[in-house]
Short mmCIF file of C-alpha atoms in Angstrom, two decimals:
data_model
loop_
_atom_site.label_atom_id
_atom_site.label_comp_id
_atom_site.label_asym_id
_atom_site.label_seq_id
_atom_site.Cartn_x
_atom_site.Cartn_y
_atom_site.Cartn_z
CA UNK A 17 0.00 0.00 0.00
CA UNK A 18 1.22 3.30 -0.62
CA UNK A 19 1.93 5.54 2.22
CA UNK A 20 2.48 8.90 -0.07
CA UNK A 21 0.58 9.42 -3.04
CA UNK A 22 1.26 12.48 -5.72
CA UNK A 23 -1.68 13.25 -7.90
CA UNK A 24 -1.14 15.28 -11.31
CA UNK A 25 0.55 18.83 -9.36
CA UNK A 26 1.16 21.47 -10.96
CA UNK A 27 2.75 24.72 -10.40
CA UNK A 28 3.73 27.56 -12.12
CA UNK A 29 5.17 30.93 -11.48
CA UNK A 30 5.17 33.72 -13.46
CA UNK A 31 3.36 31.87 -16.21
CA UNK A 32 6.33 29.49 -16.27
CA UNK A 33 5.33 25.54 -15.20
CA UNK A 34 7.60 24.71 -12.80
CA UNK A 35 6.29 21.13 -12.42
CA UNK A 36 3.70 19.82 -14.52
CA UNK A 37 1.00 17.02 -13.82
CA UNK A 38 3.34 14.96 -12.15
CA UNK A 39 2.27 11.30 -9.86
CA UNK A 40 3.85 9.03 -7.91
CA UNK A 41 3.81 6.78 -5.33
CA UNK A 42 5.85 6.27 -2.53
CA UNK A 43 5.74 2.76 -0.08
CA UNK A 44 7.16 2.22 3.82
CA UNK A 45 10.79 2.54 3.96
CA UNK A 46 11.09 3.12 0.27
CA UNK A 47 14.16 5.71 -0.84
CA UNK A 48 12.65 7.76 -3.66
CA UNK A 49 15.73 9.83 -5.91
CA UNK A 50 14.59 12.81 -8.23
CA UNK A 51 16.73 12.79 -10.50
CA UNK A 52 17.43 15.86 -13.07
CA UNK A 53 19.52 18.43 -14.16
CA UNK A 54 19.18 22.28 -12.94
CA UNK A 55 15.78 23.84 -13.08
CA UNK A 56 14.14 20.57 -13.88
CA UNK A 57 10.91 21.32 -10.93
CA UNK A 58 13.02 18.77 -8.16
CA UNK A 59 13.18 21.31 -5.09
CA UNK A 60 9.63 23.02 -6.53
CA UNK A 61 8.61 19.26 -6.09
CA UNK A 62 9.70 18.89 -2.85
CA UNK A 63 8.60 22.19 -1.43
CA UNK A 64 5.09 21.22 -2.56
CA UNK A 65 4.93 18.15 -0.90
CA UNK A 66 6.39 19.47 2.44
CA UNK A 67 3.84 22.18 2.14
CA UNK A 68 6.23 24.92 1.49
CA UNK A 69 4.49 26.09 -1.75
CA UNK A 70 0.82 25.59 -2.47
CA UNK A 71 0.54 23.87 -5.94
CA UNK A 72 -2.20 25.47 -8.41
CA UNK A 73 -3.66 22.11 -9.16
CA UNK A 74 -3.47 18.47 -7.67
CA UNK A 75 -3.19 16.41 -4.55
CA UNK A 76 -0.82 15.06 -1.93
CA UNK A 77 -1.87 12.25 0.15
CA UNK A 78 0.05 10.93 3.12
CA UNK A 79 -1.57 7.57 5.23
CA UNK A 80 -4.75 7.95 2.87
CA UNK A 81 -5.15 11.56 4.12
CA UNK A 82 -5.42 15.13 1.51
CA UNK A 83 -2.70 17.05 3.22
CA UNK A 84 -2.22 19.11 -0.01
CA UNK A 85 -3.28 22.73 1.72
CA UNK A 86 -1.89 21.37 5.12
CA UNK A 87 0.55 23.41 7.37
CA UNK A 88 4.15 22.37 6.93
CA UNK A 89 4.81 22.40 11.05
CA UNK A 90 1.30 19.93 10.89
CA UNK A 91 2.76 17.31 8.13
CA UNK A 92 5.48 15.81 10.74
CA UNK A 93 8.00 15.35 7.78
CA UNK A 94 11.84 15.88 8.31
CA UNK A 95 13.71 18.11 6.14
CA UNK A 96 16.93 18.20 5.14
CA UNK A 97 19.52 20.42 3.20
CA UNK A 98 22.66 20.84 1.44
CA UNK A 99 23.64 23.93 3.60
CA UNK A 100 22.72 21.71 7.02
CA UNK A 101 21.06 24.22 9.06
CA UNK A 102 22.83 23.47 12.34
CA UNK A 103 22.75 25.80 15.13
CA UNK A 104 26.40 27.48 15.43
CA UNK A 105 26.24 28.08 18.81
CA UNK A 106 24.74 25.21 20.45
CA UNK A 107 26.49 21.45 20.71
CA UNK A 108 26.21 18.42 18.85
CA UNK A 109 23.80 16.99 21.22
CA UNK A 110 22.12 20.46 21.63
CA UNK A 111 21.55 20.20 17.91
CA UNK A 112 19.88 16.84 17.65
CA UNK A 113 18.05 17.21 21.00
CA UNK A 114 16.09 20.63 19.41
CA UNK A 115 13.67 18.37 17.22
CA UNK A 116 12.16 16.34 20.31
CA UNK A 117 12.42 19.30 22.58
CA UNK A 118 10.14 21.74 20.18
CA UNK A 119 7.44 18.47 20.27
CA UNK A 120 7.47 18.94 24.05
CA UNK A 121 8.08 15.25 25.00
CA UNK A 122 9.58 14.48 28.82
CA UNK A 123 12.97 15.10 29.24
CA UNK A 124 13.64 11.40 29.65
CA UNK A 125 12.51 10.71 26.25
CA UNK A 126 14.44 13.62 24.92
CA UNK A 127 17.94 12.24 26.21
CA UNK A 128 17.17 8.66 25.08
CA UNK A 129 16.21 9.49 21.32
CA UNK A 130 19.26 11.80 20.59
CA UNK A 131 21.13 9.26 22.60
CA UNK A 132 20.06 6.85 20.23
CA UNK A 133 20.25 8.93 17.43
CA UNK A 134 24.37 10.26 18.11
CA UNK A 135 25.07 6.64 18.41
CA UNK A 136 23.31 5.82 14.89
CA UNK A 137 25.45 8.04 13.07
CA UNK A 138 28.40 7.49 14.82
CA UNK A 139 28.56 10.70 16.88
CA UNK A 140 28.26 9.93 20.35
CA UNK A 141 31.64 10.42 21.55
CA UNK A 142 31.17 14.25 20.21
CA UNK A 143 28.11 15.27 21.68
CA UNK A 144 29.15 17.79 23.59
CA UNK A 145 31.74 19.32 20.74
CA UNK A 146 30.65 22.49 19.16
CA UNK A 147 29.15 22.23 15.45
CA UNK A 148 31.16 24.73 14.34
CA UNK A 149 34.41 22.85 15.31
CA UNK A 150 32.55 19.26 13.11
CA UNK A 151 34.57 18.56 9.69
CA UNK A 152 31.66 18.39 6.74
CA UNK A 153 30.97 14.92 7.11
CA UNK A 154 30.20 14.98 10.38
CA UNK A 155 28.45 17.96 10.72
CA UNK A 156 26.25 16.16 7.68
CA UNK A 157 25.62 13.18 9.91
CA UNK A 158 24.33 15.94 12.81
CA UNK A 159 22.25 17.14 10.02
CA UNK A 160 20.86 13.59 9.57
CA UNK A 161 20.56 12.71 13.37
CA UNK A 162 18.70 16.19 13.94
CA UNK A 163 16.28 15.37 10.90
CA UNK A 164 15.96 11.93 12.51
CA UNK A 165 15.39 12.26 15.74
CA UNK A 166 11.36 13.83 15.80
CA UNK A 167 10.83 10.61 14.15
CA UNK A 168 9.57 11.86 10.75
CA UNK A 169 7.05 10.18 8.46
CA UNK A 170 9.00 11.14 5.64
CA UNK A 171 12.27 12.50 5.29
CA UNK A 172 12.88 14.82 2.62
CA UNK A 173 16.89 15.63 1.40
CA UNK A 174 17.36 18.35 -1.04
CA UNK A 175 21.25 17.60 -2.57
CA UNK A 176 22.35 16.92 1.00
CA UNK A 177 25.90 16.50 0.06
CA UNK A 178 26.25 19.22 -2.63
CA UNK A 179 28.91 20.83 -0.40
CA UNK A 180 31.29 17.56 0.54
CA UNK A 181 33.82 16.41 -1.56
CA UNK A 182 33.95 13.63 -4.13
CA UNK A 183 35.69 10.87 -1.91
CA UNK A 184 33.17 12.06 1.30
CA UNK A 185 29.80 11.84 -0.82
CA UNK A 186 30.62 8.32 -1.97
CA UNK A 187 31.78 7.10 1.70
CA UNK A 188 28.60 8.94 2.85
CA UNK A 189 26.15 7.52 0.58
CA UNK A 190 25.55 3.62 1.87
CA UNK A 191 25.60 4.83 5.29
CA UNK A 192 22.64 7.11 4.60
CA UNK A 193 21.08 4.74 2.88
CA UNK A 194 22.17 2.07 5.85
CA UNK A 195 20.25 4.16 8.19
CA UNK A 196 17.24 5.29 6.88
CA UNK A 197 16.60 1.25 6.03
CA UNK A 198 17.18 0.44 9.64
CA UNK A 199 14.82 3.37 10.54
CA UNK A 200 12.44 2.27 8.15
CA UNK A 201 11.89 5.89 6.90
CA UNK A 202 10.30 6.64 3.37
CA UNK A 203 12.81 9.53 2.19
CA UNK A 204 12.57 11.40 -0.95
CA UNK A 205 16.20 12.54 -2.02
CA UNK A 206 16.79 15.01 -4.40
CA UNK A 207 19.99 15.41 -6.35
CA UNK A 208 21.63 16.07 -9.96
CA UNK A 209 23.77 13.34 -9.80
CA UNK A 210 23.62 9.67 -11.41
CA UNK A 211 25.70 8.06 -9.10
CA UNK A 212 24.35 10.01 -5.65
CA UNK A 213 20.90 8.41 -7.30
CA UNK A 214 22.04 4.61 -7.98
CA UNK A 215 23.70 4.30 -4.53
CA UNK A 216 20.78 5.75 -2.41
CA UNK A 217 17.56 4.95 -3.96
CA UNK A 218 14.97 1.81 -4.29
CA UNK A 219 13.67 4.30 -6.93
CA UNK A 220 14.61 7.10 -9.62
CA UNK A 221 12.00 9.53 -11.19
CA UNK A 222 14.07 11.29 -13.88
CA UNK A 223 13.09 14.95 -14.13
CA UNK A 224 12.47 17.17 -17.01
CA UNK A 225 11.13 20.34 -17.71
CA UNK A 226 9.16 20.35 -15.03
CA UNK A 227 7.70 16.16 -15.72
CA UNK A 228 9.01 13.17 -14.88
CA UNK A 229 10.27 10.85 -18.03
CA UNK A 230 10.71 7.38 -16.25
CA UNK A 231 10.38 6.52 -12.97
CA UNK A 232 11.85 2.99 -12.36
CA UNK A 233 14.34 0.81 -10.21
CA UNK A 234 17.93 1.97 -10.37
CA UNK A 235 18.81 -1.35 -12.62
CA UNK A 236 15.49 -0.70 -15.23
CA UNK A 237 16.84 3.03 -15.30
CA UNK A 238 19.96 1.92 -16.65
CA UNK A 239 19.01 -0.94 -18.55
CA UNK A 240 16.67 0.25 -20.17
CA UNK A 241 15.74 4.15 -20.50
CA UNK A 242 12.65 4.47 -22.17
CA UNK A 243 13.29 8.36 -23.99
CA UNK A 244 16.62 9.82 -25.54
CA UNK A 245 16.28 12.56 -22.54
CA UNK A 246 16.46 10.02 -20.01
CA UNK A 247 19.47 7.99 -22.02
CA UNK A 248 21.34 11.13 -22.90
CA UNK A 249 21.50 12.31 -18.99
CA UNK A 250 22.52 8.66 -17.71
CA UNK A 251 25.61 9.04 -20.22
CA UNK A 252 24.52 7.65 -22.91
CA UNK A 253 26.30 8.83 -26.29
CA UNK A 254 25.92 6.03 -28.70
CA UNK A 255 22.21 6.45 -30.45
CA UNK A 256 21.20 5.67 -33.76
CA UNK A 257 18.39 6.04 -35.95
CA UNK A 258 16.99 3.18 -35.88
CA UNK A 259 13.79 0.97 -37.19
CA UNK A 260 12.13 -1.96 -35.92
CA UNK A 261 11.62 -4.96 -38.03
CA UNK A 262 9.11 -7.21 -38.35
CA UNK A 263 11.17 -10.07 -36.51
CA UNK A 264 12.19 -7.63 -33.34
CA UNK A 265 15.47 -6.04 -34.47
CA UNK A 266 16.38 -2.50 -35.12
CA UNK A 267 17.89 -1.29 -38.73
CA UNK A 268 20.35 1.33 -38.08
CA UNK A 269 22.91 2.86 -40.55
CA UNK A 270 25.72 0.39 -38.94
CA UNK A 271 23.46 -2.38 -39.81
CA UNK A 272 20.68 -4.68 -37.81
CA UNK A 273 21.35 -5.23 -34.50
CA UNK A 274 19.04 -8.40 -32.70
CA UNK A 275 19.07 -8.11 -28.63
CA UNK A 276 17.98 -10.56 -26.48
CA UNK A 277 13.87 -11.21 -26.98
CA UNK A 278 14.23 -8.30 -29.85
CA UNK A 279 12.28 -5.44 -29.87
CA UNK A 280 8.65 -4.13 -30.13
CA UNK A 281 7.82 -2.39 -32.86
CA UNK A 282 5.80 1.10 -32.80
CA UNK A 283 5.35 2.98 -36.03
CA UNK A 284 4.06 6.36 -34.29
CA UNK A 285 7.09 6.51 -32.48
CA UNK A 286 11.35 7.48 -33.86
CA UNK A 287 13.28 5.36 -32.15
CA UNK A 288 16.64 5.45 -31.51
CA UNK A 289 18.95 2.21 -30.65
CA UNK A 290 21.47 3.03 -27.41
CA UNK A 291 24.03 1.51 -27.34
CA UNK A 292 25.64 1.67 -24.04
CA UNK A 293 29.25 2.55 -23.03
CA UNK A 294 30.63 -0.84 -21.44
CA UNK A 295 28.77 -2.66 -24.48
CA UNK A 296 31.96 -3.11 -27.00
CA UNK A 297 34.86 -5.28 -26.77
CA UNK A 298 37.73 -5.09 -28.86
CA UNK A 299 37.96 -8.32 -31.76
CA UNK A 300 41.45 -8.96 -32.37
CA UNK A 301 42.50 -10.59 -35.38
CA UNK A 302 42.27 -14.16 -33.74
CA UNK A 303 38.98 -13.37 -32.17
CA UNK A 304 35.46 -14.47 -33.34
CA UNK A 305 32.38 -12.50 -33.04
CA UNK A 306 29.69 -15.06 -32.36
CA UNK A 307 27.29 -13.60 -33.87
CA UNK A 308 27.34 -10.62 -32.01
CA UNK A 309 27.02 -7.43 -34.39
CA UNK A 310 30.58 -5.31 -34.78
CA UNK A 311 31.39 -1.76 -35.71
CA UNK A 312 34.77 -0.98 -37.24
CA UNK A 313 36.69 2.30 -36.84
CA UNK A 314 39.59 4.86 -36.48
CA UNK A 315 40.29 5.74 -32.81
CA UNK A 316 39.72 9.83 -32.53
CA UNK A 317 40.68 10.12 -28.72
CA UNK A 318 41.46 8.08 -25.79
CA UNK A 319 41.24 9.03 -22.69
CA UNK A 320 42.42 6.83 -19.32
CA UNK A 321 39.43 7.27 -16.50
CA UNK A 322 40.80 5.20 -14.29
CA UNK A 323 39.23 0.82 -14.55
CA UNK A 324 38.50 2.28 -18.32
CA UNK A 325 39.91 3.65 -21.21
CA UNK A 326 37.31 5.70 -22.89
CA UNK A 327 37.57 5.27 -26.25
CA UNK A 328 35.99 7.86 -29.08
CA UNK A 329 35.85 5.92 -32.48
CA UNK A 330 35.04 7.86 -35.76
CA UNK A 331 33.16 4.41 -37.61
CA UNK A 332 33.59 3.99 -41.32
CA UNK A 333 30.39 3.96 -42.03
CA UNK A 334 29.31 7.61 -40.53
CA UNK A 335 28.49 8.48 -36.94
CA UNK A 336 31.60 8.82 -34.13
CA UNK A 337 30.86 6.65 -30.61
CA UNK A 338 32.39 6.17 -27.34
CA UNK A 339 32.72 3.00 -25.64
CA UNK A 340 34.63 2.17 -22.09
CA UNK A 341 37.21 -0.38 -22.74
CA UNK A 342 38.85 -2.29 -19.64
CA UNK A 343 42.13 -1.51 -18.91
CA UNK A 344 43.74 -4.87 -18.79
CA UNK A 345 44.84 -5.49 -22.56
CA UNK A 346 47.07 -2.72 -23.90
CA UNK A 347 45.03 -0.18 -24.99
CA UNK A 348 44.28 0.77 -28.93
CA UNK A 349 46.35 4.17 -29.66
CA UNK A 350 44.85 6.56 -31.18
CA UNK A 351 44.97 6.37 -34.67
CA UNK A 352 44.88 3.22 -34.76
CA UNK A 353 42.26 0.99 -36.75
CA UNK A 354 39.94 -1.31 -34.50
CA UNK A 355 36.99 -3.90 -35.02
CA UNK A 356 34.79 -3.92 -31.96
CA UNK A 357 32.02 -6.89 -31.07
CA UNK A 358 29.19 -5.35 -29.91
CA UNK A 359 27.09 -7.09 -26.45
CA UNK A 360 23.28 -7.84 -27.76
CA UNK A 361 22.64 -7.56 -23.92
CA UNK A 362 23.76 -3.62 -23.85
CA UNK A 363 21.68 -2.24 -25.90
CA UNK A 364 18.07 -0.28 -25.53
CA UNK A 365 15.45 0.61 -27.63
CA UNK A 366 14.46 4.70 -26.66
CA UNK A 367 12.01 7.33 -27.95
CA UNK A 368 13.57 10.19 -29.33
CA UNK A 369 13.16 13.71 -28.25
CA UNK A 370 10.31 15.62 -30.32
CA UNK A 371 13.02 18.22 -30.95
CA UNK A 372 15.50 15.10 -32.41
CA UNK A 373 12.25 14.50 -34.76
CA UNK A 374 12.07 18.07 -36.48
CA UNK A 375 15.01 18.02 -36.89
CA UNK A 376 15.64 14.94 -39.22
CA UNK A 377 12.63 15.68 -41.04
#
């Protein structure tokens, strides 16, 4: 059963939709990600369901309930932000202990829930240090203990670690996702970032002008993006023209390509084939493709990202693509001539953009 429910908001300002008929869903203990780039509607989104902006149409639900012109304070949902929010003055514990205190529960209960919350995120021994003396990652777990510790029914996160470093976010991640399973707390996190997205969520709505585009697991995301928006912002440089044939593969100007199961064909639709990035393998002269389809081309650029070589590829028959090549044969230089087998399994059938349609007729 679902425990939020968004029906068809909208809101505009200035005459400009910020968010537009969008609906979800959202179960017990589920992590929801929107996912978008800058001015997509994610924190519009967000503010609307916490009750921070009234939408001009549509309906949040919470427990069955139409909280949609409901008070913010009223809602009992946790917020939480990139820039923290902590009290400079006032202690770790201070900090965490503010949530219960402003509900007015006994003292006793106080101590024992921000007790309980320090020790979840691994604060306890610095309860009593200043916030202003915290490095960023642990004033960010503060953040999360204070957010935690009224006991939300949803926690909201609006790019939470926009201000950590690289190496912090990614140590960060699991154990935010670590505790809000043991809490069992719905969360909806909001963020620009793929990778933020895949490690946190049990779901990803992918935001665009103010809509959602797919909302799936992080696995379906990947594996299958259903529109070239959603493909192009996972990463996705390798799409094709392509048509679907009678017997489930896709005609392309490199030739037919076959996937597993094929493909379903839809003439009211342009499709494009993906092909995606760790999907190519280079075919040395001894090597057999299989029956696996192959592409054959000049390397452009190479460039070494670390467990990959990505690998730009101007193909003799037309368009350039970029593939990620494992590091463990020596790599093709550039220049240099190269036959790559294709994996059926990587590829994805997605709708192209209306603008992508004008502009190849």
């Amino acid at each position: 059963m679902s425990l939020l429910r968004v029906e068809n908001l909208s809101k505009s300002y200035d005459g400009a939709a910020a968010v537009s008929d969008i609906g979800f869903s959202l179960s017990q203990g589920w992590i929801l990600c929107l996912l978008g780039p800058s001015g997509c509607g994610k924190t519009t989104l967000l503010r609307l369901i916490a009750g921070l902006a009234r939408p001009d149409s549509g309906r949040v639900l919470f427990e069955g309930e139409d909280i949609t012109c409901k008070q913010p304070h009223k809602r009992n949902f946790g917020l939480m932000f990139q820039e923290f929010a902590l009290f400079p003055h006032k202690s770790v514990y201070e900090n965490v202990a503010f949530g219960p205190r402003m509900q007015e529960l006994a003292p006793g209960l106080v101590h024992r829930r921000t007790e309980n919350m320090l020790a979840l995120v691994g604060m306890s021994d610095l309860a009593e240090r200043n916030v202003a003396e915290l490095s960023g990652g642990e004033r960010q777990r503060v953040a999360l203990a204070r957010s935690l510790a009224p006991r939300p029914r949803l926690l909201m996160l609006d790019e939470p670690l926009g201000a950590l470093d690289r190496n912090l976010r990614e140590r960060l991640l699991p154990e935010i996702r670590t505790i809000l399973k043991r809490l069992d707390v719905p969360a909806i996190f909001v963020t620009h970032d793929q990778s933020e997205a895949f490690a946190v969520s049990d779901r990803i709505a992918v935001m665009n002008r103010g809509r959602i585009e797919q909302i799936d697991s992080p696995e379906k995301l990947y594996m299958r993006p259903k529109s070239e928006f959603v493909a192009r912002f996972l990463g996705f440089q390798n799409l094709l023209q392509a048509r679907v044939l009678p017997d489930g593969g896709a005609e392309t100007e490199l030739g037919t390509f076959h996937p597993p199961g094929g493909f379903e064909k839809d003439d009211n639709v342009a499709m494009l084939l993906a092909l995606r990035p760790e999907g190519a393998a280079v075919l040395d002269d001894e090597g057999q493709a299989a029956g696996s389809p192959v592409v054959e081309g000049v390397v452009t650029r190479r460039v070494f990202t670390g467990q990959t070589y990505r690998v730009t590829v101007a193909e003799s028959r037309g368009p350039t693509l970029v593939f990620d090549l494992p590091n463990a044969k020596p790599p093709p230089r550039k220049g240099e001539r190269i036959v790559l087998k294709i994996d059926p399994s990587c590829m994805a059938l997605v709708a192209a953009s209306k603008e992508n349609k004008e502009n190849k007729e």
